[in-house]
Short mmCIF file of C-alpha atoms and ligand atoms in Angstrom, two decimals:
data_model
loop_
_atom_site.label_atom_id
_atom_site.label_comp_id
_atom_site.label_asym_id
_atom_site.label_seq_id
_atom_site.Cartn_x
_atom_site.Cartn_y
_atom_site.Cartn_z
CA MET A 1 -10.63 -4.78 15.60
CA PRO A 2 -6.91 -2.51 15.59
CA SER A 3 -8.81 0.86 17.24
CA ARG A 4 -8.02 2.67 13.79
CA PRO A 5 -7.39 1.56 10.40
CA TYR A 6 -4.31 1.94 8.24
CA VAL A 7 -4.35 5.04 6.93
CA LEU A 8 -3.69 5.82 3.47
CA LEU A 9 -3.61 9.13 1.57
CA SER A 10 -4.05 9.72 -2.24
CA CYS A 11 -3.15 12.56 -4.24
CA ALA A 12 -1.63 14.03 -7.57
CA THR A 13 -0.13 16.86 -8.23
CA SER A 14 1.30 19.52 -10.42
CA ALA A 15 5.35 19.29 -11.07
CA ASP A 16 5.06 22.41 -8.65
CA GLY A 17 2.84 20.73 -6.41
CA TYR A 18 -0.37 22.45 -6.57
CA LEU A 19 -3.63 19.62 -6.02
CA ASP A 20 -5.44 21.71 -8.05
CA ASP A 21 -5.84 25.17 -9.95
CA ALA A 22 -7.78 27.93 -9.37
CA THR A 23 -10.66 27.60 -11.85
CA PRO A 24 -14.06 26.14 -11.07
CA ARG A 25 -13.43 22.94 -13.67
CA ARG A 26 -12.73 20.61 -12.06
CA LEU A 27 -8.68 19.84 -13.01
CA ILE A 28 -7.68 16.22 -13.48
CA LEU A 29 -4.29 16.25 -13.64
CA SER A 30 -3.86 11.86 -13.35
CA GLY A 31 -3.71 10.37 -16.86
CA PRO A 32 -5.50 6.25 -17.79
CA ALA A 33 -2.46 4.42 -16.04
CA ASP A 34 -2.34 6.61 -13.47
CA LEU A 35 -6.42 6.89 -12.74
CA ASP A 36 -6.04 3.21 -13.19
CA ARG A 37 -3.54 2.96 -10.15
CA VAL A 38 -6.03 4.29 -8.14
CA ASP A 39 -8.48 2.54 -9.23
CA GLU A 40 -6.82 -1.29 -7.66
CA LEU A 41 -5.70 0.82 -4.65
CA ARG A 42 -9.56 1.99 -3.61
CA ALA A 43 -11.01 -1.38 -5.10
CA GLY A 44 -8.52 -2.75 -2.14
CA CYS A 45 -10.02 -0.46 0.41
CA ASP A 46 -13.42 -1.00 2.53
CA ALA A 47 -13.81 2.68 2.57
CA ILE A 48 -12.64 6.88 0.58
CA LEU A 49 -12.68 9.44 2.15
CA VAL A 50 -13.01 13.28 1.00
CA GLY A 51 -13.44 16.24 2.33
CA ALA A 52 -17.16 18.44 2.17
CA ARG A 53 -15.40 20.92 0.39
CA THR A 54 -14.24 18.27 -2.19
CA VAL A 55 -17.92 16.90 -2.58
CA ARG A 56 -18.89 20.37 -3.23
CA THR A 57 -16.60 21.84 -5.44
CA ASP A 58 -15.32 18.61 -7.34
CA ASN A 59 -18.55 16.54 -7.23
CA PRO A 60 -16.62 12.75 -7.02
CA ARG A 61 -17.93 9.64 -7.78
CA LEU A 62 -16.41 7.51 -5.22
CA LEU A 63 -16.51 4.10 -7.18
CA ILE A 64 -15.00 1.41 -8.40
CA ARG A 65 -14.47 2.00 -12.61
CA ASP A 66 -13.41 -0.87 -13.61
CA PRO A 67 -16.40 -4.12 -13.52
CA ARG A 68 -13.79 -6.95 -12.94
CA ARG A 69 -12.37 -4.98 -9.79
CA SER A 70 -15.74 -4.76 -8.16
CA ALA A 71 -16.91 -8.49 -9.38
CA ARG A 72 -13.48 -9.12 -7.22
CA ARG A 73 -14.48 -7.81 -4.08
CA VAL A 74 -18.21 -9.04 -4.46
CA ALA A 75 -16.86 -12.61 -4.74
CA ARG A 76 -14.82 -12.22 -1.70
CA GLY A 77 -17.92 -11.24 0.44
CA LEU A 78 -17.06 -7.10 0.68
CA PRO A 79 -19.24 -4.54 -1.51
CA ALA A 80 -18.76 -4.32 -4.66
CA HIS A 81 -17.78 -0.20 -3.97
CA PRO A 82 -15.89 0.36 -0.20
CA ALA A 83 -18.06 2.93 1.26
CA ARG A 84 -17.81 6.72 0.85
CA VAL A 85 -17.00 9.02 4.05
CA THR A 86 -16.84 12.31 4.94
CA LEU A 87 -16.35 15.20 6.94
CA THR A 88 -17.67 18.83 7.79
CA ALA A 89 -18.25 21.27 9.98
CA THR A 90 -21.32 22.90 8.64
CA GLY A 91 -22.67 19.96 7.47
CA HIS A 92 -23.58 22.22 4.01
CA LEU A 93 -23.84 19.38 1.67
CA ASP A 94 -25.62 18.72 -0.85
CA ARG A 95 -27.87 15.37 -1.09
CA GLN A 96 -27.80 15.53 -5.10
CA ALA A 97 -24.23 14.81 -5.21
CA ARG A 98 -23.24 12.15 -6.76
CA PHE A 99 -21.59 11.22 -2.76
CA PHE A 100 -24.59 10.26 -1.87
CA ALA A 101 -26.05 8.09 -5.53
CA PRO A 102 -26.63 4.68 -4.56
CA GLY A 103 -24.32 1.68 -4.64
CA ALA A 104 -22.13 2.32 -1.90
CA LEU A 105 -22.66 2.86 1.88
CA ARG A 106 -22.51 6.71 2.96
CA LEU A 107 -20.68 7.48 6.18
CA VAL A 108 -21.18 11.65 7.06
CA TYR A 109 -18.94 12.23 9.97
CA CYS A 110 -20.86 15.55 11.56
CA ALA A 111 -19.61 18.00 14.46
CA THR A 112 -22.08 18.39 16.47
CA PRO A 113 -23.09 21.97 16.31
CA ALA A 114 -24.75 21.52 12.38
CA LEU A 115 -25.84 17.48 12.97
CA THR A 116 -29.59 18.84 13.98
CA ALA A 117 -29.81 20.82 9.72
CA ALA A 118 -27.72 18.55 8.28
CA ARG A 119 -29.99 15.88 9.27
CA ALA A 120 -32.64 18.42 7.65
CA ARG A 121 -30.82 17.99 4.78
CA LEU A 122 -29.13 15.21 3.77
CA GLY A 123 -32.56 12.95 5.15
CA ASP A 124 -31.82 8.99 5.07
CA SER A 125 -29.39 9.70 2.03
CA ALA A 126 -26.45 9.36 4.37
CA VAL A 127 -25.31 7.44 7.54
CA LEU A 128 -25.11 11.41 10.42
CA ILE A 129 -23.03 10.56 12.44
CA ASP A 130 -22.29 12.95 15.61
CA ALA A 131 -18.02 13.23 15.40
CA GLY A 132 -18.12 16.04 18.18
CA ASP A 133 -16.88 19.86 18.41
CA PRO A 134 -14.96 19.94 17.17
CA LEU A 135 -15.15 17.43 15.01
CA SER A 136 -13.04 14.51 15.52
CA PRO A 137 -10.74 12.38 13.29
CA ASP A 138 -9.69 10.16 15.34
CA PHE A 139 -13.48 9.35 16.93
CA MET A 140 -13.83 9.25 12.77
CA LEU A 141 -11.36 6.67 12.30
CA SER A 142 -11.68 4.37 15.46
CA ASP A 143 -15.65 4.94 14.77
CA LEU A 144 -14.62 3.67 11.13
CA ALA A 145 -12.82 0.90 12.39
CA GLU A 146 -15.38 -0.83 14.59
CA ARG A 147 -18.00 0.07 11.70
CA GLY A 148 -15.60 -2.68 10.34
CA VAL A 149 -13.67 -0.67 7.96
CA ALA A 150 -9.91 -1.65 7.78
CA ARG A 151 -8.47 0.16 5.45
CA ALA A 152 -9.38 3.87 3.76
CA LEU A 153 -8.40 5.23 1.47
CA VAL A 154 -8.12 9.48 1.94
CA GLU A 155 -8.39 11.09 -1.73
CA GLY A 156 -9.00 14.95 -0.26
CA GLY A 157 -8.72 17.54 -0.67
CA ALA A 158 -6.21 19.89 0.31
CA ARG A 159 -7.22 20.77 4.09
CA VAL A 160 -8.39 17.23 4.90
CA LEU A 161 -5.10 15.65 3.72
CA GLY A 162 -2.91 18.52 5.83
CA GLU A 163 -4.80 17.51 8.77
CA PHE A 164 -4.35 13.66 8.50
CA LEU A 165 -0.42 14.40 7.95
CA ALA A 166 -0.62 16.94 10.55
CA ALA A 167 -1.79 14.85 12.83
CA ASP A 168 -0.17 11.76 11.88
CA LEU A 169 -2.98 9.08 11.58
CA ALA A 170 -1.76 8.25 8.34
CA ASP A 171 -0.02 5.22 7.37
CA GLU A 172 1.12 6.01 3.37
CA LEU A 173 1.38 8.57 1.37
CA ASN A 174 0.55 8.56 -2.27
CA LEU A 175 2.26 11.37 -4.39
CA ALA A 176 1.19 11.29 -7.91
CA VAL A 177 3.54 14.62 -9.59
CA ALA A 178 1.90 15.19 -13.40
CA PRO A 179 4.74 16.90 -15.71
CA PHE A 180 3.09 20.34 -15.58
CA PHE A 181 3.25 23.37 -13.88
CA ILE A 182 0.03 25.37 -12.55
CA ALA A 183 2.18 28.05 -11.71
CA ASP A 184 -1.23 30.73 -9.58
CA PRO A 185 -1.19 30.71 -5.98
CA ALA A 186 -4.47 31.03 -5.98
CA ALA A 187 -4.23 27.24 -6.47
CA PRO A 188 -4.88 24.50 -3.63
CA ARG A 189 -2.02 23.12 -2.03
CA LEU A 190 -1.26 20.64 0.57
CA ASP A 191 -3.16 22.13 3.72
CA LEU A 192 -0.10 22.15 6.10
CA PRO A 193 -0.37 24.71 9.47
CA GLY A 194 3.04 25.45 9.21
CA PRO A 195 6.88 24.32 9.26
CA GLY A 196 7.99 21.43 11.41
CA THR A 197 5.17 19.61 9.94
CA GLY A 198 5.51 15.98 10.93
CA GLY A 199 8.55 14.11 10.74
CA PRO A 200 10.62 13.22 7.08
CA MET A 201 9.09 9.89 4.99
CA THR A 202 9.99 6.89 4.79
CA LEU A 203 10.81 6.53 0.86
CA ALA A 204 9.25 3.13 -0.03
CA GLU A 205 8.93 3.80 -3.90
CA THR A 206 9.11 5.43 -7.27
CA ARG A 207 8.00 4.41 -10.32
CA ARG A 208 6.38 5.08 -14.03
CA VAL A 209 2.87 5.30 -14.03
CA GLY A 210 2.52 6.44 -18.01
CA GLU A 211 3.10 9.49 -17.47
CA VAL A 212 3.16 10.56 -13.86
CA ALA A 213 5.56 9.60 -11.45
CA LEU A 214 4.46 8.01 -8.03
CA LEU A 215 6.33 8.92 -5.21
CA ARG A 216 4.74 6.63 -2.04
CA TYR A 217 6.04 7.33 1.25
CA LEU A 218 5.64 5.99 4.41
CA LEU A 219 4.42 7.22 7.40
CA GLY A 220 3.10 6.95 11.00
CA PRO A 221 5.21 6.19 14.28
CA GLY A 222 7.72 4.28 14.93
CA GLY A 223 10.35 5.12 12.72
CA PRO A 224 11.14 3.19 9.08
CA ASP A 225 11.26 -0.31 11.28
CA HIS A 226 7.24 0.09 12.02
CA ARG A 227 6.54 1.80 8.65
CA PHE A 228 7.75 -1.21 6.72
CA LEU A 229 6.61 -3.53 9.46
CA ARG A 230 2.81 -1.92 8.70
CA TRP A 231 2.88 -2.44 5.12
CA ALA A 232 3.73 -5.97 5.65
CA VAL A 233 0.69 -6.31 7.26
CA GLU A 234 -0.72 -4.61 5.41
CA LEU A 235 0.22 -6.56 2.19
CA SER A 236 -0.63 -9.84 3.96
CA ARG A 237 -4.82 -8.82 3.62
CA GLN A 238 -4.11 -9.46 0.14
CA CYS A 239 -3.44 -13.12 0.59
CA PRO A 240 -6.07 -15.46 -1.34
CA PRO A 241 -8.56 -15.95 1.55
CA SER A 242 -7.19 -20.46 3.58
CA ASP A 243 -8.76 -21.50 6.37
CA SER A 244 -5.90 -24.05 6.67
CA ALA A 245 -3.20 -21.16 6.57
CA PHE A 246 -2.05 -17.89 7.94
CA SER A 247 -1.78 -14.51 5.45
CA VAL A 248 1.51 -12.78 5.69
CA GLY A 249 2.73 -10.49 3.91
CA ALA A 250 6.14 -9.66 3.40
CA VAL A 251 8.92 -6.81 2.55
CA VAL A 252 12.86 -6.78 1.75
CA VAL A 253 14.46 -4.21 1.95
CA GLY A 254 17.83 -3.36 0.92
CA GLU A 255 21.02 -1.62 2.82
CA ASP A 256 19.89 1.79 1.30
CA GLY A 257 16.07 1.72 2.42
CA GLU A 258 15.33 0.18 -1.28
CA VAL A 259 13.01 -1.93 -1.32
CA LEU A 260 14.06 -4.57 -3.13
CA ALA A 261 11.05 -7.44 -2.88
CA THR A 262 7.92 -7.62 -1.30
CA GLY A 263 5.82 -10.79 -0.96
CA PHE A 264 2.46 -12.65 0.73
CA SER A 265 0.75 -15.90 1.21
CA ARG A 266 0.39 -18.02 -1.86
CA GLU A 267 0.79 -15.04 -4.44
CA GLN A 268 2.30 -17.26 -6.85
CA GLU A 269 1.08 -20.95 -5.99
CA ASP A 270 -1.37 -22.55 -2.96
CA HIS A 271 1.37 -23.16 -0.25
CA ASP A 272 3.32 -20.16 -0.85
CA HIS A 273 4.87 -18.75 1.88
CA ALA A 274 5.34 -14.27 2.17
CA GLU A 275 9.07 -14.40 2.52
CA GLU A 276 10.02 -17.82 0.27
CA VAL A 277 7.54 -15.54 -3.02
CA ALA A 278 10.17 -12.38 -1.83
CA LEU A 279 13.38 -13.97 -1.81
CA ARG A 280 12.04 -16.01 -4.78
CA LYS A 281 11.01 -13.15 -7.25
CA LEU A 282 14.82 -11.68 -6.56
CA ALA A 283 16.47 -14.78 -7.20
CA GLN A 284 15.21 -15.23 -10.82
CA GLY A 285 17.13 -15.29 -13.63
CA GLN A 286 20.03 -15.13 -10.87
CA PRO A 287 22.52 -17.71 -10.97
CA GLY A 288 22.77 -17.80 -7.12
CA PRO A 289 21.07 -14.80 -4.27
CA ASP A 290 21.32 -11.22 -4.65
CA PRO A 291 24.19 -9.51 -3.43
CA ARG A 292 21.73 -6.95 -2.09
CA LEU A 293 20.87 -10.22 0.54
CA ARG A 294 23.66 -9.65 2.14
CA HIS A 295 22.81 -6.30 4.09
CA ALA A 296 18.76 -5.94 3.65
CA THR A 297 16.03 -6.95 6.34
CA ILE A 298 13.50 -9.08 5.71
CA TYR A 299 9.94 -7.52 7.32
CA SER A 300 7.00 -10.52 8.01
CA SER A 301 4.02 -9.92 9.77
CA LEU A 302 4.77 -13.25 11.18
CA VAL A 303 7.73 -14.93 12.11
CA PRO A 304 8.66 -17.52 9.99
CA CYS A 305 7.99 -20.48 9.66
CA GLY A 306 10.95 -22.70 11.63
CA ALA A 307 8.83 -25.95 10.67
CA ARG A 308 6.51 -26.49 7.74
CA ALA A 309 4.16 -29.70 6.99
CA SER A 310 3.64 -27.82 3.48
CA ARG A 311 7.11 -27.59 1.76
CA PRO A 312 10.66 -28.88 2.81
CA VAL A 313 12.43 -25.57 3.36
CA THR A 314 10.90 -23.74 5.61
CA CYS A 315 11.29 -19.66 5.67
CA VAL A 316 13.78 -19.27 8.23
CA GLY A 317 15.90 -22.15 5.51
CA HIS A 318 15.04 -19.71 2.83
CA ILE A 319 16.88 -17.09 5.02
CA VAL A 320 19.68 -17.81 5.97
CA ALA A 321 20.29 -19.58 3.00
CA ALA A 322 19.98 -16.18 1.19
CA GLY A 323 22.65 -14.40 3.74
CA ILE A 324 20.40 -11.62 5.17
CA PRO A 325 21.09 -10.71 8.14
CA ARG A 326 18.33 -8.90 10.08
CA VAL A 327 14.66 -9.94 10.39
CA VAL A 328 11.89 -8.05 11.68
CA PHE A 329 8.20 -9.25 12.68
CA ALA A 330 4.77 -8.70 14.24
CA TRP A 331 3.67 -12.05 15.51
CA ARG A 332 4.48 -14.76 17.38
CA GLU A 333 2.94 -17.59 15.55
CA PRO A 334 0.29 -19.26 17.81
CA ARG A 335 0.72 -23.39 17.75
CA LEU A 336 -2.36 -23.84 14.75
CA PHE A 337 -0.33 -25.36 12.82
CA THR A 338 3.15 -25.89 13.47
CA ASP A 339 5.46 -26.35 16.33
CA GLY A 340 8.41 -23.84 14.57
CA GLU A 341 10.07 -21.89 17.12
CA GLY A 342 11.70 -19.59 14.05
CA ALA A 343 12.85 -16.83 16.12
CA GLU A 344 14.84 -18.86 17.69
CA GLN A 345 15.99 -20.33 14.87
CA LEU A 346 16.32 -17.26 13.00
CA ARG A 347 18.97 -15.93 15.77
CA ALA A 348 20.89 -19.36 16.88
CA ALA A 349 21.83 -19.23 12.72
CA GLY A 350 23.23 -15.65 13.35
CA VAL A 351 20.48 -13.93 12.44
CA ALA A 352 19.22 -10.46 14.28
CA VAL A 353 15.80 -10.54 15.17
CA THR A 354 13.87 -7.64 16.33
CA GLU A 355 9.97 -8.80 16.91
CA LEU A 356 7.55 -5.20 16.88
CA PRO A 357 4.72 -6.63 19.83
CA ASP A 358 2.47 -3.10 19.09
CA LEU A 359 2.06 -4.30 15.93
CA ALA A 360 0.86 -7.83 16.10
CA GLU A 361 -2.62 -7.12 16.80
CA ARG A 362 -3.10 -5.98 13.59
CA ALA A 363 -1.32 -9.03 11.80
CA CYS A 364 -3.36 -11.01 13.90
CA ALA A 365 -6.77 -9.58 13.43
CA ILE A 366 -5.84 -10.60 8.98
CA ASN A 367 -5.76 -14.62 10.73
CA ALA A 368 -8.80 -14.27 13.65
CA HIS A 369 -11.31 -16.94 11.65
CA LEU A 370 -7.77 -19.23 12.14
CA LEU A 371 -7.53 -18.43 15.37
CA SER A 372 -10.82 -20.16 16.84
CA ARG A 373 -9.42 -23.70 15.78
CA THR A 374 -7.79 -26.15 18.65
CA PRO A 375 -4.17 -25.93 19.01
CA PRO A 376 -2.40 -29.11 18.71
CA GLY A 377 -2.28 -30.84 22.09
CA ALA A 378 -4.72 -28.57 23.42
CA SER A 379 -7.43 -30.08 25.63
N1 NAP B 401 -5.24 16.34 -7.27
C1 NAP B 401 -5.42 15.93 -6.01
O1 NAP B 401 -5.40 15.10 -6.41
C2 NAP B 401 -6.92 15.87 -5.52
C3 NAP B 401 -8.17 15.17 -4.62
C4 NAP B 401 -9.02 15.95 -3.86
C5 NAP B 401 -9.17 17.07 -3.98
N2 NAP B 401 -8.84 17.95 -4.72
C6 NAP B 401 -8.58 19.84 -5.07
O2 NAP B 401 -8.91 20.56 -2.67
C7 NAP B 401 -9.65 20.98 -3.29
C8 NAP B 401 -10.62 21.26 -2.03
O3 NAP B 401 -9.83 21.25 -0.84
P1 NAP B 401 -10.29 21.88 0.30
O4 NAP B 401 -9.27 22.44 1.49
O5 NAP B 401 -10.38 23.29 -0.56
O6 NAP B 401 -11.47 20.96 1.13
P2 NAP B 401 -10.84 19.54 1.21
O7 NAP B 401 -10.05 19.13 2.55
O8 NAP B 401 -12.24 18.81 0.38
O9 NAP B 401 -12.77 19.77 2.31
C9 NAP B 401 -12.27 20.14 3.66
C10 NAP B 401 -13.61 20.69 4.31
O10 NAP B 401 -13.86 19.30 5.01
C11 NAP B 401 -14.49 19.98 6.31
N3 NAP B 401 -13.43 19.24 7.33
C12 NAP B 401 -12.35 18.23 6.95
N4 NAP B 401 -12.00 19.03 7.70
C13 NAP B 401 -12.89 19.18 9.16
C14 NAP B 401 -12.06 19.28 10.67
N5 NAP B 401 -11.74 18.64 11.56
N6 NAP B 401 -13.84 19.47 11.04
C15 NAP B 401 -14.71 19.81 10.69
N7 NAP B 401 -14.62 19.70 9.48
C16 NAP B 401 -13.73 19.28 8.34
C17 NAP B 401 -14.95 21.04 6.23
O11 NAP B 401 -16.07 21.11 5.63
P3 NAP B 401 -17.05 21.84 5.65
O12 NAP B 401 -16.98 23.64 4.49
O13 NAP B 401 -18.30 21.62 5.18
O14 NAP B 401 -17.81 22.33 7.08
C18 NAP B 401 -14.16 21.56 5.21
O15 NAP B 401 -14.15 22.82 4.66
C19 NAP B 401 -10.24 21.09 -4.77
O16 NAP B 401 -9.86 22.39 -5.47
C20 NAP B 401 -10.30 19.89 -5.31
O17 NAP B 401 -9.91 20.03 -6.56
C21 NAP B 401 -7.09 17.57 -5.72
#
């Protein structure tokens, strides 16, 4: 298990950047379509985290609304709802809050000095965890990873989002911008420590979701190559499970940083490879390869296959045929299913290949169930 989960920050703001208005009533900035998008995000996560003040002021349920999404999680052996997580320095939490309602695991990370008072207040309504003095978000994330949380959705509020951004603890920010202004300096905005916080983000997507504009940024260490590759690794989590094939994610990025297509193993058909799916999406309705591919990079969590039993054309073959000049991957294929030397074949075909082995552990963890198999030829 990697040392911390993939951390996705999600929030909605007004067009002038406010997260709420200054009144005590809860303001919902998203419309129905955007709330549904967030519901889908929740369904793909192991934990939803909000700050203690959001628990107190908004009293959110933090549940998946659509029962079909919960049913799909259960079918995959997951709890119906992600764990609910909060952090507090004071321990001022009310066990009657919806956060503590049954239906999902509740985790409260509490600074040491407030632990006894918090225990008295919360009793057995949540798992209370001593998170140090001062409370350490780093500790919290590594503890979540140890508890099996691979993907955490941070939904606010202003301080928690700001802290994660400032400490470079986030992999992605999904910012939904609502079509109205709040124009009240007393209302909360992202609470960042000051000028110069964080480096520039990598814009991966802009999309209209009902009346809301969704901006999807990639963050985290290492610049665009690492960020797009981390995203490809995350996509591999969406693969339908298999005992006989790897789960892989792929992202195709154009010269100007525009994401042209994404894919993951078995996304459309049983034997699909991630790169093949992404390229198929781009080929739809086109007489030949998309001309943008001549300057594109394909990011793949596993090295593209150079030998394949299930279909005649390997991913190396698809990439070379499409004219893609650059491949970035995380994990070298262990010799479980084929002996394909994908990276070497790509290089021999004139494709520039970059390996980012520091992300291999993440890509590999998603396939851990396959690795107990005996490789062909091994004694
Ligand atoms: N638009 C959106 O998408 C969205 C989403 C969520 C929330 N919101 C809004 O955001 C506002 C709330 O934001 P907020 O900044 O006031 O509060 P917040 O970020 O929700 O919570 C802050 C609290 O979390 C605890 N905390 C955070 N970092 C900590 C650390 N490093 N160590 C110890 N404790 C820590 C503290 O709890 P204690 O005080 O208990 O010590 C702190 O007061 C509300 O207006 C809410 O409506 C908007």
